Coordinates of C-alpha atoms (C1' of nucleotides) in Angstrom, one line a residue:
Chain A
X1456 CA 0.0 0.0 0.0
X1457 CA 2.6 1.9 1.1
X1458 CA 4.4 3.6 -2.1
X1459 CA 7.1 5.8 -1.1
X1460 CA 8.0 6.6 2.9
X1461 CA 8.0 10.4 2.4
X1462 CA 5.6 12.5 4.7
X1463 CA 3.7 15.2 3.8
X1464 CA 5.4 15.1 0.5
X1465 CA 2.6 14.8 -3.0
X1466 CA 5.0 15.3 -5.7
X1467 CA 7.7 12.9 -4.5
X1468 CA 7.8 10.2 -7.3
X1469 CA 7.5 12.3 -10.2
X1470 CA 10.7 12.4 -12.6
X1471 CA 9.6 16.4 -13.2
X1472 CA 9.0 18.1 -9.7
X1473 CA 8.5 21.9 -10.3
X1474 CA 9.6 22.1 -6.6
X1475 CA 13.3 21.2 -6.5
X1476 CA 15.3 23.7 -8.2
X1477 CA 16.9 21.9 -10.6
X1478 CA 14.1 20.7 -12.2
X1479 CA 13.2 22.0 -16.1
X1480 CA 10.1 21.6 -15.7
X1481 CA 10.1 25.0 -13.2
X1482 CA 11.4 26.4 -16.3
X1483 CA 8.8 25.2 -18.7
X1484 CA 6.1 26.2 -16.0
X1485 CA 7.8 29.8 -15.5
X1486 CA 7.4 30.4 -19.7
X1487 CA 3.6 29.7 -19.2
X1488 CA 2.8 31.5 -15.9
X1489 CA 4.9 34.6 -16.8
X1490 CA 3.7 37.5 -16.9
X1491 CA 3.5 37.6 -21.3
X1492 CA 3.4 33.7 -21.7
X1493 CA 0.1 33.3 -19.5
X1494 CA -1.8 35.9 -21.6
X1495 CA -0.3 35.0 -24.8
X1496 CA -1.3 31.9 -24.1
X1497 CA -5.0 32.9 -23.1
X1498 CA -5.2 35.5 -26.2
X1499 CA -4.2 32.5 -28.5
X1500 CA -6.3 30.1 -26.9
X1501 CA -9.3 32.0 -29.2
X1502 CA -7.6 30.9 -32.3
X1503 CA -5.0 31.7 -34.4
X1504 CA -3.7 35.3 -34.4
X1505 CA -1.0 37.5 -36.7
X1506 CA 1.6 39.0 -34.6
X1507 CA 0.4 42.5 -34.2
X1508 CA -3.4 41.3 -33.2
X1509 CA -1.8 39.3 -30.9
X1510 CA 0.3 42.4 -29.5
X1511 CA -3.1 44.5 -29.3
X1512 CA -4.7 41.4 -27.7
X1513 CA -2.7 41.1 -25.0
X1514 CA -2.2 45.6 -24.1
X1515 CA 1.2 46.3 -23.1
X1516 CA 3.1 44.0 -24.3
X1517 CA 6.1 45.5 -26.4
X1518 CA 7.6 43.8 -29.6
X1519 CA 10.3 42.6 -28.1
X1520 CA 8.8 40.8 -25.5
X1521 CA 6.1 39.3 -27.4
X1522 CA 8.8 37.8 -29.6
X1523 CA 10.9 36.5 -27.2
X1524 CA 7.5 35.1 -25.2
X1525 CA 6.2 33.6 -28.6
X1526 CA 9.6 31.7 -29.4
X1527 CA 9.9 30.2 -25.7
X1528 CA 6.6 28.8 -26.3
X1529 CA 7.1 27.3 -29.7
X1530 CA 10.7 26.2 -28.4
X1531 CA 8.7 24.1 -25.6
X1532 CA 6.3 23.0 -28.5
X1533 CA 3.5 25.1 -26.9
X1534 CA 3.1 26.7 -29.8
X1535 CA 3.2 26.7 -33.6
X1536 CA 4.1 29.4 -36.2
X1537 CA 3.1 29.1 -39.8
X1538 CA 5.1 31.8 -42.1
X1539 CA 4.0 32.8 -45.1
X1540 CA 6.6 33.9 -47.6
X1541 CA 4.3 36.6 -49.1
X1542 CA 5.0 40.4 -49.5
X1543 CA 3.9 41.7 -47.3
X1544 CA 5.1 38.4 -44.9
X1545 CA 1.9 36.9 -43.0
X1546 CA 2.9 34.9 -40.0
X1547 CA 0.1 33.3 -38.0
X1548 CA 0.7 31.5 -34.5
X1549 CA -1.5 29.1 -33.2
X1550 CA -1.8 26.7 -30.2
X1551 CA -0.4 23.0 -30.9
X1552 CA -2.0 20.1 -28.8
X1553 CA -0.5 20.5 -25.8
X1554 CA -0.5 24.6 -25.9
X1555 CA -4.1 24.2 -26.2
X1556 CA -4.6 21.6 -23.3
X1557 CA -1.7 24.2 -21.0
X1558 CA -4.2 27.3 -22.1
X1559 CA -7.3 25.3 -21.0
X1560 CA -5.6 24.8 -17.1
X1561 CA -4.6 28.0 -17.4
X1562 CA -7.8 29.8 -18.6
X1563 CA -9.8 27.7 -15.9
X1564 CA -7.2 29.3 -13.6
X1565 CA -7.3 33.3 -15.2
X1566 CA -11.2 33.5 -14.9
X1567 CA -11.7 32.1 -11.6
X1568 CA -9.2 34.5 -10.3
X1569 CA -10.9 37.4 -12.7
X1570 CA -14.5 36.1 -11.1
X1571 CA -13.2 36.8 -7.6
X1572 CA -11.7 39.9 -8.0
X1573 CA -14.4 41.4 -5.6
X1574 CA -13.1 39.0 -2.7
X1575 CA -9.6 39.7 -3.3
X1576 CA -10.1 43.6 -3.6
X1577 CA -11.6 43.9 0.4
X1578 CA -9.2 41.3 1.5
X1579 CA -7.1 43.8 0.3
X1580 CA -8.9 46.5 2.1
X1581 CA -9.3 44.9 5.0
X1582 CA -5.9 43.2 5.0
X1583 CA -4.8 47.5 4.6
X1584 CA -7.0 48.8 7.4
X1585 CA -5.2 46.0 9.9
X1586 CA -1.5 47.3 9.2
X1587 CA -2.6 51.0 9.2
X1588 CA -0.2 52.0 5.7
X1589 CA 2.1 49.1 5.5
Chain B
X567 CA -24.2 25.6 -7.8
X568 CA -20.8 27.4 -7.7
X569 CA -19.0 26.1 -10.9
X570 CA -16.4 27.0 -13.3
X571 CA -16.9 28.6 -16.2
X572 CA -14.1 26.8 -18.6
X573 CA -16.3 26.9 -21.4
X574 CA -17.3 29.7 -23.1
X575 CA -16.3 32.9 -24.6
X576 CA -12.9 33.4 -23.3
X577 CA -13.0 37.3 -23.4
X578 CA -16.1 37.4 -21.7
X579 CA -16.5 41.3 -21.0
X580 CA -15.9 40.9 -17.1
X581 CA -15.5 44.0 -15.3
X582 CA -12.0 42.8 -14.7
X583 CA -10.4 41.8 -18.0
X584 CA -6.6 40.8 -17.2
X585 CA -6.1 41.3 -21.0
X586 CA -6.4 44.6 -20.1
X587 CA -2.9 47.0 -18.9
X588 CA -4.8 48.6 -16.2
X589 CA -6.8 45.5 -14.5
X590 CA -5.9 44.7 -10.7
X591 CA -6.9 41.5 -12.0
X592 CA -3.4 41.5 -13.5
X593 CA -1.2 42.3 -10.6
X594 CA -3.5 39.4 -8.7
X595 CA -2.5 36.8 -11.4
X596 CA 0.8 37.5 -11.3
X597 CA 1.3 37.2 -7.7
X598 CA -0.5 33.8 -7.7
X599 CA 1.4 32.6 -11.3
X600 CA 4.9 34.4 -10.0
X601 CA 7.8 32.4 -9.6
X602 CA 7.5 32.1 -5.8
X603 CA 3.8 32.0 -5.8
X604 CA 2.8 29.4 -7.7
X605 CA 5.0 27.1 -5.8
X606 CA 4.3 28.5 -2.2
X607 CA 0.4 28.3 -3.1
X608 CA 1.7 24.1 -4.5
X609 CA 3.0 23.4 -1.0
X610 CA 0.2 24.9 1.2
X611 CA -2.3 22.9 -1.0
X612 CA -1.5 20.0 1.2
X613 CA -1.9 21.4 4.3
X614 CA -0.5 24.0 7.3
X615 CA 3.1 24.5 7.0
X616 CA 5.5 26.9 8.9
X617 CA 7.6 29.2 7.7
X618 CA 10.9 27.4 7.6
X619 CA 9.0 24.1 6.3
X620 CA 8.0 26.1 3.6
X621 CA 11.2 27.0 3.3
X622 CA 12.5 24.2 3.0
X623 CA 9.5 22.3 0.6
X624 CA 10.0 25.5 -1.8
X625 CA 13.6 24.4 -3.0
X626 CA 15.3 27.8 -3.7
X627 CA 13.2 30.5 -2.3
X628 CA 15.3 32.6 0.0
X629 CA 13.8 33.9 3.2
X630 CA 13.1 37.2 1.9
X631 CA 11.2 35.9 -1.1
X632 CA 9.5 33.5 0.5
X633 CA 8.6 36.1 3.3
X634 CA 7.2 39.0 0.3
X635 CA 5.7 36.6 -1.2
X636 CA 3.1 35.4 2.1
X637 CA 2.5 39.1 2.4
X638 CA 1.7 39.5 -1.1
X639 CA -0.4 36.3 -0.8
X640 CA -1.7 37.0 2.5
X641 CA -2.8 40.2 1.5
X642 CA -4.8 39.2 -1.7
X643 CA -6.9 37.0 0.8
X644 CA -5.4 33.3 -0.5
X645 CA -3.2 32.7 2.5
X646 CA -4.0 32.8 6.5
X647 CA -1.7 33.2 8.9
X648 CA -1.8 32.1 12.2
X649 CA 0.8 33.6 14.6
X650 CA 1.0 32.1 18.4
X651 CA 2.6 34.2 20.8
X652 CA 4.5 31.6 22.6
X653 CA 8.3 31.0 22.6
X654 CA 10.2 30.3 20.6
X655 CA 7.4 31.6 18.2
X656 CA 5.1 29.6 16.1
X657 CA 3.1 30.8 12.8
X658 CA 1.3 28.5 10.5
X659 CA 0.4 29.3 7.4
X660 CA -3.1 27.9 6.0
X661 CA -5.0 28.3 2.7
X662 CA -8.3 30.1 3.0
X663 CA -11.1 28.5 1.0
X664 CA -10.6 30.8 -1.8
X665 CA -6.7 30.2 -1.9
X666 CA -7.6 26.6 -2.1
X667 CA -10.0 26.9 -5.2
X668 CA -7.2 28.7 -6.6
X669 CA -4.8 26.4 -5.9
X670 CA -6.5 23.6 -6.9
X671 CA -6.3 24.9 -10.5
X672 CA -3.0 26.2 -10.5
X673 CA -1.9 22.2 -9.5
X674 CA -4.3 21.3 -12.0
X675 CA -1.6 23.1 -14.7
X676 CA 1.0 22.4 -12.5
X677 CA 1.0 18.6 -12.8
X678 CA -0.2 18.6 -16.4
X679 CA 3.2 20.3 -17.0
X680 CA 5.0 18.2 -14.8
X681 CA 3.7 15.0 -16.8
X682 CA 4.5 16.5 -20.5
X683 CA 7.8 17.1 -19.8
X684 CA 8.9 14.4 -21.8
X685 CA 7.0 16.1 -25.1
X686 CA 8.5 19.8 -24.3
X687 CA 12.0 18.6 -24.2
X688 CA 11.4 16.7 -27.6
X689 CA 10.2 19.5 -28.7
X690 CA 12.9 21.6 -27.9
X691 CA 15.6 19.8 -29.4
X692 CA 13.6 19.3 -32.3
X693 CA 13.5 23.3 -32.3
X694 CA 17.3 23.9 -31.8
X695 CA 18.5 21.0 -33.7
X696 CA 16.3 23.1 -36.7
X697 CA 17.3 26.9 -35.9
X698 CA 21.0 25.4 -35.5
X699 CA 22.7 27.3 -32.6
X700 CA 20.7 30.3 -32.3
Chain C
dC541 C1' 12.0 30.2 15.2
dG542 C1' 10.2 33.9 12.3
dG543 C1' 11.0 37.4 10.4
dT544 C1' 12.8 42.7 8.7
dA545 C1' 16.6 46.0 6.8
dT546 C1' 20.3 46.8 3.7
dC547 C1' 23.2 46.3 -0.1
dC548 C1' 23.9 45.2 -4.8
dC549 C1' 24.0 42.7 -9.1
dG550 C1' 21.9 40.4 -13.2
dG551 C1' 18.5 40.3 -16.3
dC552 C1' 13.7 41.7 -17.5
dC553 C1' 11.7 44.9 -20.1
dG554 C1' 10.6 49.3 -22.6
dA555 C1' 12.3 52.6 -26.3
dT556 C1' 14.3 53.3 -30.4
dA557 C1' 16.3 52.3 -34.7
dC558 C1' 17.0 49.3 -38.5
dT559 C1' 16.1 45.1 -42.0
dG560 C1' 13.5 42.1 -45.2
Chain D
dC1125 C1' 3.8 43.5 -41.6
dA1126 C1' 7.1 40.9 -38.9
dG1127 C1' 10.5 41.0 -36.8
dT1128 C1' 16.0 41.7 -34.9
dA1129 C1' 19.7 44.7 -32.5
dT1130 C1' 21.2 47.7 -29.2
dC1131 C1' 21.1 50.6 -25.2
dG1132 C1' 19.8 51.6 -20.6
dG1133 C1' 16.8 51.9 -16.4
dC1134 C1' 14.6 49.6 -13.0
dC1135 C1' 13.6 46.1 -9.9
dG1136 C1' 13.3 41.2 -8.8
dG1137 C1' 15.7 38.7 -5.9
dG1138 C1' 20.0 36.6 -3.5
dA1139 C1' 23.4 37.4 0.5
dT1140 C1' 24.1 39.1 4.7
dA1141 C1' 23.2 41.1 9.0
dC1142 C1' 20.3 42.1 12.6
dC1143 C1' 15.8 42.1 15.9
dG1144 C1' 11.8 39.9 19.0

DNA sequence: CGGTATCCCGGCCGATACTG
DNA sequence: CAGTATCGGCCGGGATACCG
């Protein structure tokens, strides 16, 4: 019954623990909860999008940062980029398999967090209040 | 009754859009999809820990990481804490019932990235063996 | 044990300019 | 349109020292 003799421990026996260091899989996990690769990741998750929709999709993103999210993503197979060797050059990106399976976690994850905004917000307030101006 | 709403329009017009630059829905995402966050949220899922056991279960996270990060999470109404007065002193810190709904589908990513692993390194080879040294 | 305060470096990230 | 190159500021975050 007994599978491993670690206590308090879930994530003991997998080969890819996100919670020792060394691990790439805290890597992998970083390029889809960072701050561009999460909404990238949600703005794609509508369907495929052209580079500058994508950067108006997701406000505030710069160029450069939206490129360097977009190739960490298709490096990890996230997802895929279709160029078109037009004039002028069309390049969609779309969610592979997997991108769109991550996006659906991570979507379930965005709205429920966007639903409960309220809750958070006058934890917040209430959380303030306590420490005075903290 | 209270459900999730994974299907759907994905940029339903909620009053807080994370899409959008000026959302406190934003900074809320990124505290529980930061670096530190998503794993200290990953270690309280399975129960009351202390400071120094979380510590320790969050392999890399220095104390005052590990310390902004309970604030930030504390603050945002996912994380109790529960400070006795005795000595030497003892806090635990505890989901609440939202930070558990939250962490429930961060794991839910968390662990789907953890068992792909094997398909994102493929695919990154695959990707640098095509772009050469890049 | 459970933090906070300070110093300081690397790299994230925006702005700008340039290419195909 | 779809990027890449370069510069520079800012701040995330590690190391260390110190308090209750």
């Amino acid at each position: 019954m007994e599978t491993t003799d670690t206590e308090g421990d879930a994530t003991a026996d997998l080969p890819y623990d996100v919670f020792s260091r060394a691990c790439p899989s805290r890597r992998t996990l970083e390029h889809v909860t960072g701050r561009w690769g999460a909404l990238t990741l949600g703005a794609l998750s509508e369907g495929s999008l052209r580079f500058n929709e994508l950067r108006r999709r997701v406000d505030g993103v710069s160029e450069k940062m939206l490129s360097q999210t977009l190739q960490a993503l298709e490096r990890d197979g996230l997802v895929h980029r279709e160029a078109q060797p037009t004039n002028p050059p069309r390049v969609d990106y779309e969610l592979t398999g997997l991108g769109r399976a991550v996006a659906e976690r991570l979507l379930s994850l965005i709205h429920f967090v966007e639903g409960r905004m309220d809750e958070v917000l006058s934890a917040r307030e209430r959380y303030d209040a306590t420490r005075g101006g903290r």
